[in-house]
Coordinates of C-alpha atoms in Angstrom, one line a residue:
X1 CA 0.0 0.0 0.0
X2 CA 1.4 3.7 -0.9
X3 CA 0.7 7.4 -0.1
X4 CA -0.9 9.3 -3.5
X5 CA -1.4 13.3 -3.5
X6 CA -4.5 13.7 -5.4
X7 CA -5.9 16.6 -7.0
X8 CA -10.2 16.7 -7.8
X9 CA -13.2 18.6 -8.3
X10 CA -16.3 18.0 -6.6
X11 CA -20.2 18.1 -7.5
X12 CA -20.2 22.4 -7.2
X13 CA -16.6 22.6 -9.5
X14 CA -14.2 22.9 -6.4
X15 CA -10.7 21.8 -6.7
X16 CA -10.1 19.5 -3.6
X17 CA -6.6 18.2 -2.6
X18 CA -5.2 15.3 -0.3
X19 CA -3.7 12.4 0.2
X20 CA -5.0 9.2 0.0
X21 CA -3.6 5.6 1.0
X22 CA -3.7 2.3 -2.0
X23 CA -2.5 0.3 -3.9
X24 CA -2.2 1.8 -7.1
X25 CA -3.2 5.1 -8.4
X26 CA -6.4 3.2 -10.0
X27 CA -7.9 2.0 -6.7
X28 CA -7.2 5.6 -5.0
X29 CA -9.4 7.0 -8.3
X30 CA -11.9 4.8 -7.6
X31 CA -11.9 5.7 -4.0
X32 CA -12.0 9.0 -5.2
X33 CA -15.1 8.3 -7.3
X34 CA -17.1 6.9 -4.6
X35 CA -17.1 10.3 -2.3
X36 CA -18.1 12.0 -5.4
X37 CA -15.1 13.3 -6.1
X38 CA -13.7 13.7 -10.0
X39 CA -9.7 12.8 -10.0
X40 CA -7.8 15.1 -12.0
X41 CA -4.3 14.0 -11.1
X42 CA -3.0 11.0 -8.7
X43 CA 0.7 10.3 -8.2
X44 CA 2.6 8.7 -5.6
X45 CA 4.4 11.1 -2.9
X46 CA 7.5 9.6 -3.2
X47 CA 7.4 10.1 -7.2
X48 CA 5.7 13.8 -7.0
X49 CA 8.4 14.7 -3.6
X50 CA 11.0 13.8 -6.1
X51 CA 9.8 15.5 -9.3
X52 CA 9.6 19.0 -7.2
X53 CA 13.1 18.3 -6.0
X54 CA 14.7 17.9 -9.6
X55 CA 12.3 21.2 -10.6
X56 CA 13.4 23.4 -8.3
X57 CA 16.9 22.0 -7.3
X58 CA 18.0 23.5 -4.6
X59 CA 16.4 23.3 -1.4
X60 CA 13.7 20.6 -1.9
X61 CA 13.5 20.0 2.0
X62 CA 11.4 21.2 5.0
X63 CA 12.5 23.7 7.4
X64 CA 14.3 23.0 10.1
X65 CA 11.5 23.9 12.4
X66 CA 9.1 21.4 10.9
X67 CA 11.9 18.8 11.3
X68 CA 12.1 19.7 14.8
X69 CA 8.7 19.3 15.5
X70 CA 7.5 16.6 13.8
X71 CA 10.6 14.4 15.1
X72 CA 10.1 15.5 18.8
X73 CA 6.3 14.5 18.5
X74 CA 7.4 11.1 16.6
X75 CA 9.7 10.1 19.7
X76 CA 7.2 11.1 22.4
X77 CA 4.7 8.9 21.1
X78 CA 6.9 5.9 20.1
X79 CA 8.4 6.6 23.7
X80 CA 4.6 6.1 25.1
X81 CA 4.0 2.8 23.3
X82 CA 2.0 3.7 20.4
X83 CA 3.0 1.3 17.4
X84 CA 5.0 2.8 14.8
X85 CA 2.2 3.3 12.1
X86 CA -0.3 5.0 14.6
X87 CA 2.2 7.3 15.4
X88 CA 3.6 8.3 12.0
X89 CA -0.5 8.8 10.9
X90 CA -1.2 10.7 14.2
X91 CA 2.6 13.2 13.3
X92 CA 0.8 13.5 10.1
X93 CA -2.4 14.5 11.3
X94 CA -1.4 17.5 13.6
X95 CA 0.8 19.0 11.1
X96 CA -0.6 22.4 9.4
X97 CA 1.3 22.3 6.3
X98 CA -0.3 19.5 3.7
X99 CA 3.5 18.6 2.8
X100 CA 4.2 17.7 5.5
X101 CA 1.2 15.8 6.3
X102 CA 1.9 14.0 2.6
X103 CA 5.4 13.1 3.5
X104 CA 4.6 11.2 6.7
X105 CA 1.9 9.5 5.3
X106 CA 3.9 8.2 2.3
X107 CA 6.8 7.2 5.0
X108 CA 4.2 5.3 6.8
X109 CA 2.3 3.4 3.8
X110 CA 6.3 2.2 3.7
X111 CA 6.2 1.1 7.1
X112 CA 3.0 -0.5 6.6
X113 CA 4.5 -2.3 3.3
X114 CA 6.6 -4.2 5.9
X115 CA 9.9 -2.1 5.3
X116 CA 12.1 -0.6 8.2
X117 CA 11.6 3.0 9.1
X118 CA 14.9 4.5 7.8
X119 CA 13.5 2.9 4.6
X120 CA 10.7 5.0 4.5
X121 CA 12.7 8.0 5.4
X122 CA 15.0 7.2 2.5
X123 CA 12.5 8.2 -0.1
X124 CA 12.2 11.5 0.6
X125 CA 16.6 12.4 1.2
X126 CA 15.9 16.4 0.8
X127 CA 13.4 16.1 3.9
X128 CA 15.4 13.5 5.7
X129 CA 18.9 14.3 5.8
X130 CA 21.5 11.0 5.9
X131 CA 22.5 11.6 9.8
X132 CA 18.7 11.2 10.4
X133 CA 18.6 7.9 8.5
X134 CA 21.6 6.5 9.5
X135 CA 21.0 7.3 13.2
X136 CA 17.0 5.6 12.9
X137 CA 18.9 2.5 11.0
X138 CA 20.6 2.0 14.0
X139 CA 18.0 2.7 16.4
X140 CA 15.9 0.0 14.7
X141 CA 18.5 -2.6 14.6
X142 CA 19.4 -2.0 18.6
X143 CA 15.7 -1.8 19.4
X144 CA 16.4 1.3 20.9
X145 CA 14.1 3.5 18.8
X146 CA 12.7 5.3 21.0
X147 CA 16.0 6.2 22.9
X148 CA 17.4 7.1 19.6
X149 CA 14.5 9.3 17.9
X150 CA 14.6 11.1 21.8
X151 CA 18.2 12.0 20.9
X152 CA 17.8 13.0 17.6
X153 CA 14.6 15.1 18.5
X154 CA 17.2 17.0 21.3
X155 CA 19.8 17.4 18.1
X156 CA 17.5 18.6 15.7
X157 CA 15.8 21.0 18.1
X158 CA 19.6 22.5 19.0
X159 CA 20.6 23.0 15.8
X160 CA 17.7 24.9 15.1
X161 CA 17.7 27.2 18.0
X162 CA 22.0 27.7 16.9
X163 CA 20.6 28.4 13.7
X164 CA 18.1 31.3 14.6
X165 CA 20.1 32.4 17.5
X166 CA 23.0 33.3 14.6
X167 CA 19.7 34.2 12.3
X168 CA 18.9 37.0 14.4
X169 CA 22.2 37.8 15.5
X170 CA 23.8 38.7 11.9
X171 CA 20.1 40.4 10.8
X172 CA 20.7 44.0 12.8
X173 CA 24.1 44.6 11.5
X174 CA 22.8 43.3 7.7
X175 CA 19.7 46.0 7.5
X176 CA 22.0 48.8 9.5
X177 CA 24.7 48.5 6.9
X178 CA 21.9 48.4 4.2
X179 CA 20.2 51.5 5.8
X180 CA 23.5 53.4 6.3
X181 CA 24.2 52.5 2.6
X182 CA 21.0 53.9 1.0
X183 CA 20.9 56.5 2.8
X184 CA 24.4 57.9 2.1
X185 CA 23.6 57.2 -1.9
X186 CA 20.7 59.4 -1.3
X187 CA 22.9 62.5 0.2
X188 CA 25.6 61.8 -2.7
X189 CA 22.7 61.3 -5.8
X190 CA 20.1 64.2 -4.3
X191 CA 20.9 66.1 -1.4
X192 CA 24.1 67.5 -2.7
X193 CA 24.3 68.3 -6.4
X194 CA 20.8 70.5 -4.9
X195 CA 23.1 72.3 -2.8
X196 CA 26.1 72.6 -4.7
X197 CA 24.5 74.1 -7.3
X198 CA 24.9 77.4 -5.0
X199 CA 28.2 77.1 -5.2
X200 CA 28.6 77.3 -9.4
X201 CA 27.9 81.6 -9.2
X202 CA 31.3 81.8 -6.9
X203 CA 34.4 83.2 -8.2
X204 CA 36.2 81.6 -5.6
X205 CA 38.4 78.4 -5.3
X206 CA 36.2 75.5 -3.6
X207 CA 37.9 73.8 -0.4
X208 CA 39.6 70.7 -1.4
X209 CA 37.1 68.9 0.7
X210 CA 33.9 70.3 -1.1
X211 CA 35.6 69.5 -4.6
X212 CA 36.0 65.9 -4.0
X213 CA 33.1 66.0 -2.5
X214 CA 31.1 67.1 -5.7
X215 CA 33.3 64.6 -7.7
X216 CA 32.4 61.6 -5.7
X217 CA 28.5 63.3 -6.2
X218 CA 28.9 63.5 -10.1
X219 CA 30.7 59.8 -10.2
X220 CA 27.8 58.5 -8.3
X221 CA 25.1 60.1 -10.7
X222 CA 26.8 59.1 -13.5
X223 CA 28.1 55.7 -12.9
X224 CA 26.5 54.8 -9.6
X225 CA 24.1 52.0 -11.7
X226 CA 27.2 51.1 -13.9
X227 CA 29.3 50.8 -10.8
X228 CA 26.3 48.4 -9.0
X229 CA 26.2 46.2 -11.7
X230 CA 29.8 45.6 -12.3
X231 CA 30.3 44.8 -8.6
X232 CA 26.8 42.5 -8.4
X233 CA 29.1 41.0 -11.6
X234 CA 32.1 40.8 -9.7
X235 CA 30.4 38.9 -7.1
X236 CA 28.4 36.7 -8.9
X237 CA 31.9 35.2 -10.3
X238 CA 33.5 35.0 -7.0
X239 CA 30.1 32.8 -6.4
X240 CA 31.0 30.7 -9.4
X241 CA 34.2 30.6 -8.7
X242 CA 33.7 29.3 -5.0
X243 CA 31.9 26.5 -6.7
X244 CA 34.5 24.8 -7.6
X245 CA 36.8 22.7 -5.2
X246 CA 40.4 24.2 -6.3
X247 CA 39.0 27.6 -5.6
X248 CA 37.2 26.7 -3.1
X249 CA 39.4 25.3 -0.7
X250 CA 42.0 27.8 -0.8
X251 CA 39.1 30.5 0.1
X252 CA 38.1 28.5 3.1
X253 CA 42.0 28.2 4.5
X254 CA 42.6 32.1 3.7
X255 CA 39.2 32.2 6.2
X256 CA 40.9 30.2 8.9
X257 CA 43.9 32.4 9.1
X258 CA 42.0 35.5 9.7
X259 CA 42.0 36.0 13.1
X260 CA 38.1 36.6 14.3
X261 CA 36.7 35.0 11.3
X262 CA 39.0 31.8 11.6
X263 CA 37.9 31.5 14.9
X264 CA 34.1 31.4 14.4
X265 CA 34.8 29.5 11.3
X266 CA 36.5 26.9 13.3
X267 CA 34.3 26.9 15.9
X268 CA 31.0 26.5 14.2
X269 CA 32.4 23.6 12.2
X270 CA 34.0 21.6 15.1
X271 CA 30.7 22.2 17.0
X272 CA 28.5 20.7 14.3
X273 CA 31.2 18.0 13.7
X274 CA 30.9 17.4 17.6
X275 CA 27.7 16.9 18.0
X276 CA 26.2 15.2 15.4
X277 CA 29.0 12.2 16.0
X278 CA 28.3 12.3 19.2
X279 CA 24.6 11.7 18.7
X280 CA 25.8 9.1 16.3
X281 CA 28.1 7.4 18.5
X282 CA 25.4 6.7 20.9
X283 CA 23.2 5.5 18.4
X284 CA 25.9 2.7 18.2
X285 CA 26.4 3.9 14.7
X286 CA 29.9 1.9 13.3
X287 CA 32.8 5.0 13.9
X288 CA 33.4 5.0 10.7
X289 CA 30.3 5.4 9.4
X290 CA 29.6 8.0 11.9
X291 CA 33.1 9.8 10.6
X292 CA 32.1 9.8 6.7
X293 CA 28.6 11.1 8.3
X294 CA 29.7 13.6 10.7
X295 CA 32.2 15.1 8.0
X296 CA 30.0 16.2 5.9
X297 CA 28.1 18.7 7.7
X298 CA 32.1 20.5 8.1
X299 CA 31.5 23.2 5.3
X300 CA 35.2 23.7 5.5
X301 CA 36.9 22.1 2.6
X302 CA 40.5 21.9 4.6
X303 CA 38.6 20.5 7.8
X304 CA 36.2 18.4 6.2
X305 CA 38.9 16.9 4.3
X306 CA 41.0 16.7 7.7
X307 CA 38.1 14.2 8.9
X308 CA 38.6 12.0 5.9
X309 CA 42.0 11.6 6.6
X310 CA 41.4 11.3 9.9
X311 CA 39.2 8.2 9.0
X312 CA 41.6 6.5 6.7
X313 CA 44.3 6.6 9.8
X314 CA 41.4 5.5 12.5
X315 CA 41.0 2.1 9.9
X316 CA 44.4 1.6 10.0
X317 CA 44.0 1.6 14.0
X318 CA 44.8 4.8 15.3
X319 CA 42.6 6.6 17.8
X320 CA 40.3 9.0 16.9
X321 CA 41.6 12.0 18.9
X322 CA 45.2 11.9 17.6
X323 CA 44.1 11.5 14.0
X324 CA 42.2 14.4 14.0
X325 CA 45.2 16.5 16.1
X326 CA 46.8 15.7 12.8
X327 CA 45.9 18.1 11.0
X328 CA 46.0 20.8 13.3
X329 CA 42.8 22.6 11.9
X330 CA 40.7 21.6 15.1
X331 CA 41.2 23.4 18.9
X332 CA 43.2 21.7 20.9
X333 CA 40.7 21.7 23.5
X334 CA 37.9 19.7 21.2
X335 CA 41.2 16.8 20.8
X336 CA 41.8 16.7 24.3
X337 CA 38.2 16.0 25.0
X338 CA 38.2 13.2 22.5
X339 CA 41.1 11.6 23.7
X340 CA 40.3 11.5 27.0
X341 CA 36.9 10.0 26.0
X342 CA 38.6 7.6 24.1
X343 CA 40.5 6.7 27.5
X344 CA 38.3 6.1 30.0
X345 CA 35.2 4.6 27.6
X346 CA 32.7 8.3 27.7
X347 CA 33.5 9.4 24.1
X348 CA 30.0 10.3 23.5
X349 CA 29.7 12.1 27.1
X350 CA 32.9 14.2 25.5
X351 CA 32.0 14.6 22.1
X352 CA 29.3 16.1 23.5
X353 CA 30.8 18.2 26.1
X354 CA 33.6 19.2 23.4
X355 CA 30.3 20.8 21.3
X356 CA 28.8 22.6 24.2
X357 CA 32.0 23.8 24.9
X358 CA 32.7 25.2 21.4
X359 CA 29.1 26.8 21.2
X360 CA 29.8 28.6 24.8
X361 CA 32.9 29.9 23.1
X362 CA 31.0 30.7 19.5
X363 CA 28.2 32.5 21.6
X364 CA 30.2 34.8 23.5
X365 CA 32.3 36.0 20.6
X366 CA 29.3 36.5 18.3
X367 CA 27.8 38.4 21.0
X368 CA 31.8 40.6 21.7
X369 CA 31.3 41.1 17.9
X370 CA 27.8 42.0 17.7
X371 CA 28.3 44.5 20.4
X372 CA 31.4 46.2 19.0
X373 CA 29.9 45.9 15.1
X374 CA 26.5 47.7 15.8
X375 CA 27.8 51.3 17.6
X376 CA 31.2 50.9 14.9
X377 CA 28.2 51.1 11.9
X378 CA 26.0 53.9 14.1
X379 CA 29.6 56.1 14.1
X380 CA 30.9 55.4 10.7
X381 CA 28.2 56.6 9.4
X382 CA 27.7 59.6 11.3
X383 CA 31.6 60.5 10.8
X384 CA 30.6 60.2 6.9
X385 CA 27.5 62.0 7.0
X386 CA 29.3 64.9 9.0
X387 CA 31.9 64.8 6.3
X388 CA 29.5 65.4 3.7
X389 CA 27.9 68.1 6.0
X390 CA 31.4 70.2 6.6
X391 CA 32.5 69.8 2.9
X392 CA 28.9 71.5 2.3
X393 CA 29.5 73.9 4.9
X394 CA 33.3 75.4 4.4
X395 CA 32.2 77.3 1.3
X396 CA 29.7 78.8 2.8
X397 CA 31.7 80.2 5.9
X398 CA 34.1 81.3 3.2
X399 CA 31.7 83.4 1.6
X400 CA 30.5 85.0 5.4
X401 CA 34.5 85.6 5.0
X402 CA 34.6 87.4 2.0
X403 CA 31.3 89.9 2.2
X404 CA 32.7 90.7 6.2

């Protein structure tokens, strides 16, 4: 039995949408047919979850919150003894969004066809990210489902309250700058050529000041727009450019020698590394599994590629904490953790004290940063708006000069 997303029209002409639970797309038409209903279009979820994927191409999943949520209220009730289906179809039922509600359905008509849980959770990869499969795969096989989807509910829900917490952080200094920008085009495009035209009548020199002044004004009118779209251009290869690995990974070590960015760069990577192979280690995931996992949510080319080394030397026997010191790219801190798990048998207990450690550390400098970055914009801007303002003024207390 599958999960179809149906589109009809009923007796008065309104479209009606849904899912509905068959066999094959026939039966669900017929089903269809006996509440009155005309089908227009039936297609499996799985088949119509990947079509939008390959339309849009990037993205494809659900938010993070929804991921959150529906995992937290999956473990609850599998914690309280409800059988897997019922509790897939009852995740399904108090979701809002119809997507949502499709996509559980579908991964329970898998369930329901006899296949494991992770299965069903492998036909829609965009929604279900690998970590989330693998860690279920081994929470079915251990019989520790419950324990497991509790775990991943707590990791999911972290990650998204990192991810809004820097969200909100980097949105005040993004709209000042944006703000500050704007409004200093307007002064340079507007405000001044209106008041410089006073100045064209005098016989005297202009103050160095007031010229350059009026010659950054004229640029801007003149090849403000040109300007824009040569830098949007600029950047839009730099993006290209970034795409591709050569390029790419030389960018990302460049970042982790500048000082504050390499640090927050570091940080953020070792924390997400952390964490999720923590949560995978005690999902009694295989270590190097959880490795190739765990690596890829490092965004850093140099450290993500430090964990694949890392890897190959861990097969060959060597622990985990001095193949990662290898490489020097991780804090010394976050190794001594791991070793020291590794030592007395509590690697997952430090794995995950080695992420809360590096999100402490993240969170106070984002919040150093923030607090210095805010009043910095506020008093650049006034120092270049009182520029333009004395550069608009000294002709004019040169000409109280001359007629005195």
């Amino acid at each position: 039995m599958g999960a179809f997303e149906y589109v009809a029209v009923d007796a008065g002409g309104k479209e009606r949408k849904g899912v509905l639970e068959g066999d094959t797309a026939r039966q669900v038409r017929a089903l269809l047919r006996e509440q009155q209903l005309l089908p227009v279009s039936v297609a499996e979820v799985a088949q119509t979850e990947a079509t939008r994927t390959r339309s849009f191409g990037i993205g494809g999943g659900i938010s993070s919150t929804e991921l959150a949520l529906l995992t937290r209220q999956l473990a609850t009730l599998v914690r309280s003894g409800l059988p897997l289906e019922e509790s897939l179809l009852a995740v399904s039922e108090q979701s809002e969004r119809a997507r949502v509600k499709s996509i559980m359905i579908g991964v329970r008509s898998r369930v329901m066809e006899g296949h494991a849980l992770a299965d069903g959770f492998a036909d829609f990869p965009k929604v279900f990210p690998e970590i989330y499969r693998a860690t279920v795969a081994a929470g079915e096989q251990s019989g520790r489902l419950d324990i497991v989807l509790e775990r991943l509910a707590d990791y999911t829900e972290s990650r998204q309250q990192i991810r809004s917490k820097v969200t909100g952080a980097i949105i005040y200094p993004i709209a000042l700058t944006f703000f500050a920008v704007s409004i200093v085009t307007f002064l340079l495009s507007y405000v001044v050529p209106m008041v410089t035209e006073v100045f064209s009548s005098m016989k005297a020199e202009l103050p160095i000041s007031t010229q350059i002044l009026i010659g950054v004004s004229n640029y801007v009118r003149s090849f403000g727009l040109y300007t824009a779209i040569a830098l949007a251009g600029v950047a839009a290869f730099f993006v290209y450019r970034l795409r591709q690995l050569g390029p790419k990974r030389k960018f990302h070590r460049f970042l982790l020698r500048v000082p504050l960015v390499g640090r927050l760069v570091r940080g953020s990577n070792t924390a997400r590394f952390t964490r999720t192979l923590a949560i995978l280690t005690a999902s009694a995931v295989p270590v190097l599994e959880a490795l190739r996992i765990a690596g890829e949510v490092v965004t850093n080319v140099p450290m993500n590629e430090a964990v694949t080394e890392a890897a190959a030397r861990i097969r060959e026997g060597a622990p985990i904490g001095k193949s990662l010191a290898a490489s020097k790219l991780f804090p010394p801190m976050t190794i001594h953790l791991i070793a020291s798990g590794e030592t007395s048998g509590e690697l997952e207990t430090m794995l995950q004290r080695a992420a809360d450690n590096q999100d402490r550390e993240l969170d106070s400098l984002i919040t150093a940063l923030l607090g210095l970055l805010g009043p910095a914009l506020i008093v650049g801007m006034g120092l270049f708006v009182m520029g333009i303002v004395i550069a608009l003024l000294l002709p004019i207390f040169q000409l109280n000069d001359l007629v005195a």
